[in-house]
Short mmCIF file of C-alpha atoms and ligand atoms in Angstrom, two decimals:
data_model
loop_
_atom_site.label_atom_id
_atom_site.label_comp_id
_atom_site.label_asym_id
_atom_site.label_seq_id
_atom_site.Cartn_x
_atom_site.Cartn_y
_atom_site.Cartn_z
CA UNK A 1 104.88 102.68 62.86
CA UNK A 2 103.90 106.62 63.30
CA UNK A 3 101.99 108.57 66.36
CA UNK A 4 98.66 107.37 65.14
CA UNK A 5 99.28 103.68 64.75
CA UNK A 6 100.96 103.30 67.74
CA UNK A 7 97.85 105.45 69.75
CA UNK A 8 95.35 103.53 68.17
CA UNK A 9 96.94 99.67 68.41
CA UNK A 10 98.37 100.51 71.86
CA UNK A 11 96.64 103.28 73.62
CA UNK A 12 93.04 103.56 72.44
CA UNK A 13 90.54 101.45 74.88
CA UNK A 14 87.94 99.84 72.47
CA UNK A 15 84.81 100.80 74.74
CA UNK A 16 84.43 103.14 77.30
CA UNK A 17 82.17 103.33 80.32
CA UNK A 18 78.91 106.33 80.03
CA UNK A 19 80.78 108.66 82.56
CA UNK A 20 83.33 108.90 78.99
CA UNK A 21 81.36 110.99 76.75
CA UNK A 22 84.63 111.43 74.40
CA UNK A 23 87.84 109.57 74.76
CA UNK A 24 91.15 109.10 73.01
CA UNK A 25 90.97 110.44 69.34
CA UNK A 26 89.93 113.92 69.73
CA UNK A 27 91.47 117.16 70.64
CA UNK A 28 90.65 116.37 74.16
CA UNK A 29 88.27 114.31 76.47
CA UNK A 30 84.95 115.23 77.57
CA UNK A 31 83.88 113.68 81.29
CA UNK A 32 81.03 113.49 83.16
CA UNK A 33 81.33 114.33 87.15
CA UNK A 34 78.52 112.59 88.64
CA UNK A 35 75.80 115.08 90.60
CA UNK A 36 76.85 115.44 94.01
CA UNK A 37 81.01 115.16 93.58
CA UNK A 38 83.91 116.70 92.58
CA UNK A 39 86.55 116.56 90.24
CA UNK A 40 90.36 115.59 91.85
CA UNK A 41 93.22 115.36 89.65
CA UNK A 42 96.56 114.44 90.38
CA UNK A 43 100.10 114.43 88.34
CA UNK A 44 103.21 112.15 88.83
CA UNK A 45 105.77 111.61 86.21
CA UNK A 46 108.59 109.05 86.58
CA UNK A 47 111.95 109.17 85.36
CA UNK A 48 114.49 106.44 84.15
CA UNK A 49 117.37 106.32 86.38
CA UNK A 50 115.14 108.71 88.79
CA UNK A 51 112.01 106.67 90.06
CA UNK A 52 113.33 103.11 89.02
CA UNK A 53 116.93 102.17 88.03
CA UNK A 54 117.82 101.64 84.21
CA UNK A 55 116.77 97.90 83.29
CA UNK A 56 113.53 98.30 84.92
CA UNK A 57 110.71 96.00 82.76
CA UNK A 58 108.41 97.96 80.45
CA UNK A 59 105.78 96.12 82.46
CA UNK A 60 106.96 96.94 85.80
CA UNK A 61 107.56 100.85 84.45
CA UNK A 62 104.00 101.44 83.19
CA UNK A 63 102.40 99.15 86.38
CA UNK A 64 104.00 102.16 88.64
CA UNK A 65 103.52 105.14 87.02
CA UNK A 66 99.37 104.44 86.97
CA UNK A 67 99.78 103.14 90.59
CA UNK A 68 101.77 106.11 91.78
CA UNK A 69 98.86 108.36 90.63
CA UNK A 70 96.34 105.97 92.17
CA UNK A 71 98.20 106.18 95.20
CA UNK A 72 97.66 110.07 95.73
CA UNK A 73 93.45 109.37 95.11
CA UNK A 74 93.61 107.09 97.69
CA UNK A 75 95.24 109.48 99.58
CA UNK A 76 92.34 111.97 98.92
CA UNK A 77 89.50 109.42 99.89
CA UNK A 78 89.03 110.04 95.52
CA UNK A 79 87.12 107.03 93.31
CA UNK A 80 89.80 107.13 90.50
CA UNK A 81 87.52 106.96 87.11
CA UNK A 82 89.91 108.58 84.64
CA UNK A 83 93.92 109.15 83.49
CA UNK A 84 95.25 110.41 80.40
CA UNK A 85 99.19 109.72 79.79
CA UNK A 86 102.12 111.64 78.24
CA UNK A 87 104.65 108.88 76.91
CA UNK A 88 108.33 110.25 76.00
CA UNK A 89 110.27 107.62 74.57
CA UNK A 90 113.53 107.82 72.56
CA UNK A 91 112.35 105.81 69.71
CA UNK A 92 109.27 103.12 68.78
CA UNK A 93 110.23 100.02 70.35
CA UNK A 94 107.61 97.63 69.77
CA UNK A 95 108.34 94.59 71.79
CA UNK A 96 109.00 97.87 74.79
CA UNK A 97 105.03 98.89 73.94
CA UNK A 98 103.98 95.10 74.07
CA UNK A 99 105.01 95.26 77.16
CA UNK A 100 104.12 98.35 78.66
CA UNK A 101 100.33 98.81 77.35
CA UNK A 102 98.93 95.27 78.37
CA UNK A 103 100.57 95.87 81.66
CA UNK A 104 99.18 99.36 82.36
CA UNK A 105 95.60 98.22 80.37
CA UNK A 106 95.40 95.29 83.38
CA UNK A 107 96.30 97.73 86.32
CA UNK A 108 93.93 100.34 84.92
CA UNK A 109 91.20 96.95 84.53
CA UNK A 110 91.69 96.13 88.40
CA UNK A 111 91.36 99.88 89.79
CA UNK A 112 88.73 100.56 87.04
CA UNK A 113 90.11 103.74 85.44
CA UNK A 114 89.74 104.53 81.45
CA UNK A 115 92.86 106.17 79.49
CA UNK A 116 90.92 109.38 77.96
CA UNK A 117 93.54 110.85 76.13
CA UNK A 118 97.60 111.24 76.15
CA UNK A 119 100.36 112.54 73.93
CA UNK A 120 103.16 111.02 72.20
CA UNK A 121 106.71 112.59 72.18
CA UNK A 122 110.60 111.39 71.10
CA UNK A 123 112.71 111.97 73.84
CA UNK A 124 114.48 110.71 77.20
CA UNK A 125 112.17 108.05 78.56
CA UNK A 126 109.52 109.96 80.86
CA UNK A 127 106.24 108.55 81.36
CA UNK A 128 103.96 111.27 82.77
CA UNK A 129 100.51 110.49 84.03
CA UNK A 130 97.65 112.45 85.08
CA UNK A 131 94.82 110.46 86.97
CA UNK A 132 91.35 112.26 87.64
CA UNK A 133 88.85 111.09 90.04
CA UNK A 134 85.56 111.87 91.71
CA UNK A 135 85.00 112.47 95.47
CA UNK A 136 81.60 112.79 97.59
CA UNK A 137 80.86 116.86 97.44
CA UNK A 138 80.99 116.48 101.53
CA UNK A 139 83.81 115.38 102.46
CA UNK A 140 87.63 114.44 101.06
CA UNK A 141 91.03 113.91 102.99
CA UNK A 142 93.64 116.58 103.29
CA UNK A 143 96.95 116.44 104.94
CA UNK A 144 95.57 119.31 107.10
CA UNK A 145 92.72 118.32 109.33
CA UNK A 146 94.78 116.39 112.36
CA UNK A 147 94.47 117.77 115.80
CA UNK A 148 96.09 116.94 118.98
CA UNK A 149 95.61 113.67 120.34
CA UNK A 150 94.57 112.05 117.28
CA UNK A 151 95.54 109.06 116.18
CA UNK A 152 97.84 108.04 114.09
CA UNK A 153 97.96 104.98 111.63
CA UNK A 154 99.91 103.33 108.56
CA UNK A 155 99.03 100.93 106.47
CA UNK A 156 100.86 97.72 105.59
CA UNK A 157 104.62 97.88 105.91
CA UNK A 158 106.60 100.88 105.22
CA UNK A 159 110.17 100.33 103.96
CA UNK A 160 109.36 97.18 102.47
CA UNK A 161 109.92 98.69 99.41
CA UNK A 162 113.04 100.85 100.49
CA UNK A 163 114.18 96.94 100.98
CA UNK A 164 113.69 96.16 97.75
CA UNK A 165 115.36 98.71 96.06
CA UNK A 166 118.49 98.14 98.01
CA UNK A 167 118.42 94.23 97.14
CA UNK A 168 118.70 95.59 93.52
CA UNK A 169 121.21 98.47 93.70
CA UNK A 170 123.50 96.30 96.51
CA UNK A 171 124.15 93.03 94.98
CA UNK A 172 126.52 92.19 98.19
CA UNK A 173 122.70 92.06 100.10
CA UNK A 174 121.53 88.70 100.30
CA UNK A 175 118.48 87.42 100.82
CA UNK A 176 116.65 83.91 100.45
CA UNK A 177 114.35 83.68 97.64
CA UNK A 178 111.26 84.39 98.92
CA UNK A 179 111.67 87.49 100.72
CA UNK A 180 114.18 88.84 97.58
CA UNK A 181 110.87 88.13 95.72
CA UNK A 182 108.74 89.60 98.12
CA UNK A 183 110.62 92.94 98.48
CA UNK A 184 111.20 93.47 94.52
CA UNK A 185 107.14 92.56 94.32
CA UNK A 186 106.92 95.32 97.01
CA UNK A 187 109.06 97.89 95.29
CA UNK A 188 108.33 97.06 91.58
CA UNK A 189 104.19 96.54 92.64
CA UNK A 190 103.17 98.93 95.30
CA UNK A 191 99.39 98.18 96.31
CA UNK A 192 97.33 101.29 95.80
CA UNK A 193 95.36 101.59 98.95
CA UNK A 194 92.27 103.04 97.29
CA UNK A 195 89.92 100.67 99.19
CA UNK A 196 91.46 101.59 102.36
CA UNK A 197 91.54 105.77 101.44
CA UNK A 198 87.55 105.30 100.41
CA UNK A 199 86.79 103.25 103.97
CA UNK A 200 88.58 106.16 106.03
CA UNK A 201 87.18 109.44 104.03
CA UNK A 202 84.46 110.22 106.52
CA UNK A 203 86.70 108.66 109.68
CA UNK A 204 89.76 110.29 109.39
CA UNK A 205 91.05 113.62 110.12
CA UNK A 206 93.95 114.03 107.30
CA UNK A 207 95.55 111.35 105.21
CA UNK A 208 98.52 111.27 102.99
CA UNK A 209 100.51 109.03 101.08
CA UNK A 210 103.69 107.53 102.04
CA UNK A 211 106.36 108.17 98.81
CA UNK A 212 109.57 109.93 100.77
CA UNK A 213 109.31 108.19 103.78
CA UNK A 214 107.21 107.78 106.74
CA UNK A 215 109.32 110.14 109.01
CA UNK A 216 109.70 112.80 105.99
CA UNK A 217 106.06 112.40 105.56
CA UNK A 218 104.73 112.45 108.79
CA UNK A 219 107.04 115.80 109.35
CA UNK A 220 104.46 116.88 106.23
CA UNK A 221 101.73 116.22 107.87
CA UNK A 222 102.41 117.78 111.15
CA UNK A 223 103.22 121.36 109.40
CA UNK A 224 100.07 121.59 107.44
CA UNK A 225 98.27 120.44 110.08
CA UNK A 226 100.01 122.97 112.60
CA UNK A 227 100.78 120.20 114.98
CA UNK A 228 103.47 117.81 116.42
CA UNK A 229 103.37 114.17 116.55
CA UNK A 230 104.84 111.70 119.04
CA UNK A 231 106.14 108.80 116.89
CA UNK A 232 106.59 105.12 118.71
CA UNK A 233 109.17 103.30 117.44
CA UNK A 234 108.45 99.75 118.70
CA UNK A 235 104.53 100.47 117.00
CA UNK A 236 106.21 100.34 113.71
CA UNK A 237 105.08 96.74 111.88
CA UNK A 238 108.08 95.10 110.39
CA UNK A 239 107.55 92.28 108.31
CA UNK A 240 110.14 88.95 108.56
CA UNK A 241 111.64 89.31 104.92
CA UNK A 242 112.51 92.98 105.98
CA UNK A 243 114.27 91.93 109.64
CA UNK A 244 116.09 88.43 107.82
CA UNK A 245 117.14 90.36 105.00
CA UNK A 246 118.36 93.97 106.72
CA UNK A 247 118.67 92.93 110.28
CA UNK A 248 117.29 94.71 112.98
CA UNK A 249 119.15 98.07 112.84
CA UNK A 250 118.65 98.83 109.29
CA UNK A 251 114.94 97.38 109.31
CA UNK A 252 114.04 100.62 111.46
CA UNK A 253 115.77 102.64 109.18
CA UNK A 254 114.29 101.73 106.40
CA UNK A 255 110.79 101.49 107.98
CA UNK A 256 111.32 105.26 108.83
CA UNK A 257 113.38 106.74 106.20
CA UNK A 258 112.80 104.11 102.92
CA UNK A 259 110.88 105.81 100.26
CA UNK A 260 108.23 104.72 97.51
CA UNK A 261 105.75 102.45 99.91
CA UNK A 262 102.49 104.30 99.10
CA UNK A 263 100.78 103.16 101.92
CA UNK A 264 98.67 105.72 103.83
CA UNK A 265 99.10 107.75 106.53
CA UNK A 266 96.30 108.99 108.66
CA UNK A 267 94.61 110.63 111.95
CA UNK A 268 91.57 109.50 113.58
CA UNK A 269 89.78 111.58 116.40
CA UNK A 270 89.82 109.21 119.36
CA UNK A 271 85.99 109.10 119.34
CA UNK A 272 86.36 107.57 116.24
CA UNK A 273 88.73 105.03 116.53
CA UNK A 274 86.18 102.35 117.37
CA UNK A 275 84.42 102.66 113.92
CA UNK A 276 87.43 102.57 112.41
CA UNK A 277 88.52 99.05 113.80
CA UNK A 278 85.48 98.04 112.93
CA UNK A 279 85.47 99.18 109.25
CA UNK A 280 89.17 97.93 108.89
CA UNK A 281 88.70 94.62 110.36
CA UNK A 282 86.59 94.24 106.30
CA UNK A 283 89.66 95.14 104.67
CA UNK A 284 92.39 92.47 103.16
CA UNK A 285 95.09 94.82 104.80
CA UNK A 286 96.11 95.34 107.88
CA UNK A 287 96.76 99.21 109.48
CA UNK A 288 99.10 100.17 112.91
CA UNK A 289 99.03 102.89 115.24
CA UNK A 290 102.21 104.13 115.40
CA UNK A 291 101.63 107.43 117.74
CA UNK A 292 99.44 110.44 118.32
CA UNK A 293 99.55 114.16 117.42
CA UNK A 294 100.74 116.66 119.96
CA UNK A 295 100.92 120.11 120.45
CA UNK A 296 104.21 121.64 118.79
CA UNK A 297 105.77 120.75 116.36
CA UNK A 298 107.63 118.25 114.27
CA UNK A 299 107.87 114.32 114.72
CA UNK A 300 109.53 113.39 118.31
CA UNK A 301 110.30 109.32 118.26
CA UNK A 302 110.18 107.13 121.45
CA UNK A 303 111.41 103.93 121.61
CA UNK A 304 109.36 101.78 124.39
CA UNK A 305 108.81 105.28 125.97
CA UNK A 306 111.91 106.60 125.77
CA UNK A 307 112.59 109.41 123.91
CA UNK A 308 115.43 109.38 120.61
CA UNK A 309 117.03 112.12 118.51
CA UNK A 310 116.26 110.99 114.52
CA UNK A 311 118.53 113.33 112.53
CA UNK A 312 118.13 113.70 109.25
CA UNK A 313 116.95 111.02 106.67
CA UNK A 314 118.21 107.87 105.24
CA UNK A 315 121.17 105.77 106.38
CA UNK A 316 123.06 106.52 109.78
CA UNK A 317 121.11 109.41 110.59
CA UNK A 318 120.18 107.66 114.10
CA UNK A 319 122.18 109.78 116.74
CA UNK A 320 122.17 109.32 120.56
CA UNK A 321 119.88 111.19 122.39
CA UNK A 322 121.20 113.82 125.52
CA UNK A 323 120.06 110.26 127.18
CA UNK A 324 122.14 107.99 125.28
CA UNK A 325 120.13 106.35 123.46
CA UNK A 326 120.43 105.27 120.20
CA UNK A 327 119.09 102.59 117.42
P1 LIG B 1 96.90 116.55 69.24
O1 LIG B 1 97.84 116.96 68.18
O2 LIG B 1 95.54 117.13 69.13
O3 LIG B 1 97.49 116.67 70.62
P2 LIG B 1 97.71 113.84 69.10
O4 LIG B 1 98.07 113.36 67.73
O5 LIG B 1 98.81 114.16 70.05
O6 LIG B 1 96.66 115.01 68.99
O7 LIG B 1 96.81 112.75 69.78
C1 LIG B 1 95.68 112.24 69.12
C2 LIG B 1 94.76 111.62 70.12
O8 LIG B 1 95.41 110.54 70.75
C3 LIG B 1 94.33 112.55 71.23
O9 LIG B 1 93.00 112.23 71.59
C4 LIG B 1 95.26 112.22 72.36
O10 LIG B 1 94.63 112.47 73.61
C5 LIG B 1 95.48 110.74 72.14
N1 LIG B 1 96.82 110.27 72.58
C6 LIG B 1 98.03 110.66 72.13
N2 LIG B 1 99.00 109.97 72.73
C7 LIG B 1 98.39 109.14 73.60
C8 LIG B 1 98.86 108.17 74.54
N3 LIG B 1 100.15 107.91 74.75
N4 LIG B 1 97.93 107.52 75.28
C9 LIG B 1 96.62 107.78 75.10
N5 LIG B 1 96.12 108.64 74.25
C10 LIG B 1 97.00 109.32 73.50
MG1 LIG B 2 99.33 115.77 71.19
#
């Protein structure tokens, strides 16, 4: 099969929707920004053996590299519309491509975003997307807007999916069925929060997405927002698979430290936070609040009030504080 067969069996949608005034097939796509937005654009590439272990399913590879770049136009209050997609593959393996395209096709059919235009290349497997969405000309989410005493709330679980992964690098882990199926799911299928990003763009006061870690990522947040946040511990929403499965030491870790949930993170003004309950209590998710900014700077954690010393990221980084106390 050469480049052109494989673009046009695989990677060339049959119709397109009017904002696509040229799609795959030319030198390059031509899109219409609807009157009264902007253009965002985003760019993620994952990596075999980097952003999912070797073995991963063709299926499961192309589902999260579209759902990564959704991830960061939720995080920008963005309507994803558009993505093109740079494929580098070390040969033409067609039952790999059966998998991959129907799989990406149905994630791009449930967020409704068109593939516009890509390129094809021989190489170590890389899949490289680039997503491009629309947001009201008023108003989009930054990781810069919190202020002190905002705030702050997560969606869904984080370190769910930091679960996950370890169930499939560890094979000493155990877990019963259901929650081993349950964390994969979680690592394997994170949930775009685009709904959620679109209800908060005129509530919140910054927003980000969770992919290093909620403590990394909060840290983020705080320096571009030139502020501090108070984080509390026993806020943090753990779900049952992740306590059975790590136990209760590692489940904090992991709800901290565990990378790749892409859930959101974000501020609300306290004036606000009634409208926001209200608007959330439509959505088929559920959101926390975890802590509030502060002046200063950095994440401080308390745990039922009491302060404790997080050092560093990942496993056994939880150190005694000067008052002895520890997780
Ligand atoms: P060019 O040499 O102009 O870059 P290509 O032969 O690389 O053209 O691509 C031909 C057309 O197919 C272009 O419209 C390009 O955007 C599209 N395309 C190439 N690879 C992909 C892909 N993996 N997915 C979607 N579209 C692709
Ligand atoms: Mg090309």
């Amino acid at each position: 099969m050469n480049e052109f067969d494989l673009i046009s069996r695989y990677f060339t949608p049959k119709t397109y929707k009017p904002g696509v005034l040229l799609g795959v097939g030319d030198d390059a796509a031509v899109l219409d920004v609807p009157a009264g937005h902007r253009l965002v654009t985003a760019v993620d590439s994952i990596v075999e053996g980097i952003h999912f272990p070797i073995g991963t399913s063709a299926a499961d590879i192309a589902y999260r590299a579209l759902a990564v770049n959704l991830s960061d136009m939720a995080a920008m209050g963005a309507i994803p519309r558009w993505f093109t997609l740079s494929l580098c593959m070390p040969r033409t393996d067609v039952s790999w491509l059966a998998e991959f395209a129907p799989s990406l096709t149905t994630l791009a059919q449930e967020y409704e975003v068109e593939l516009v235009g890509g390129d094809t290349v021989r190489g170590p497997l890389n899949i490289s997307i680039q997503i491009l969405g629309v947001v009201e000309s008023d108003k989009w989410l930054t990781r810069t807007g919190a202020q002190v005493d905002d705030v702050i709330y997560v969606s869904g679980v984080p370190g769910e999916a930091a679960a996950g992964l370890q169930l499939l690098l560890d094979s000493s882990l155990q877990a019963d069925v259901e929650s081993r199926n349950y964390l994969l799911q979680r690592f394997y299928r994170p949930k775009p929060r685009v709904q959620l990003g679109r209800t908060i763009r005129p509530i919140a006061s910054a927003a980000m997405d969770i992919s290093d870690g909620l403590f990394t990522d909060l840290s983020k947040l705080c320096a571009a927002s030139h502020c501090g946040a108070r984080l509390d511990l026993e806020c943090l929403p753990r779900s049952t698979a992740m306590l059975t499965t790590l136990g209760e030491a590692a489940a904090w870790r992991h709800a901290l430290h565990g990378g790749d949930d892409y859930e959101l993170l974000f501020t609300v003004a306290p004036h606000k936070i009634a409208s926001l309950q209200s608007q959330l209590s439509q959505l088929p998710l559920t959101c926390a609040a975890i802590g509030k900014m502060v002046a200063g700077t950095g994440v401080q954690c308390f745990d039922q009030g009491k302060p404790v010393r997080v050092v560093g990221h990942g496993f056994d980084h939880f150190q005694p504080d000067e008052h002895g106390h520890a997780l």
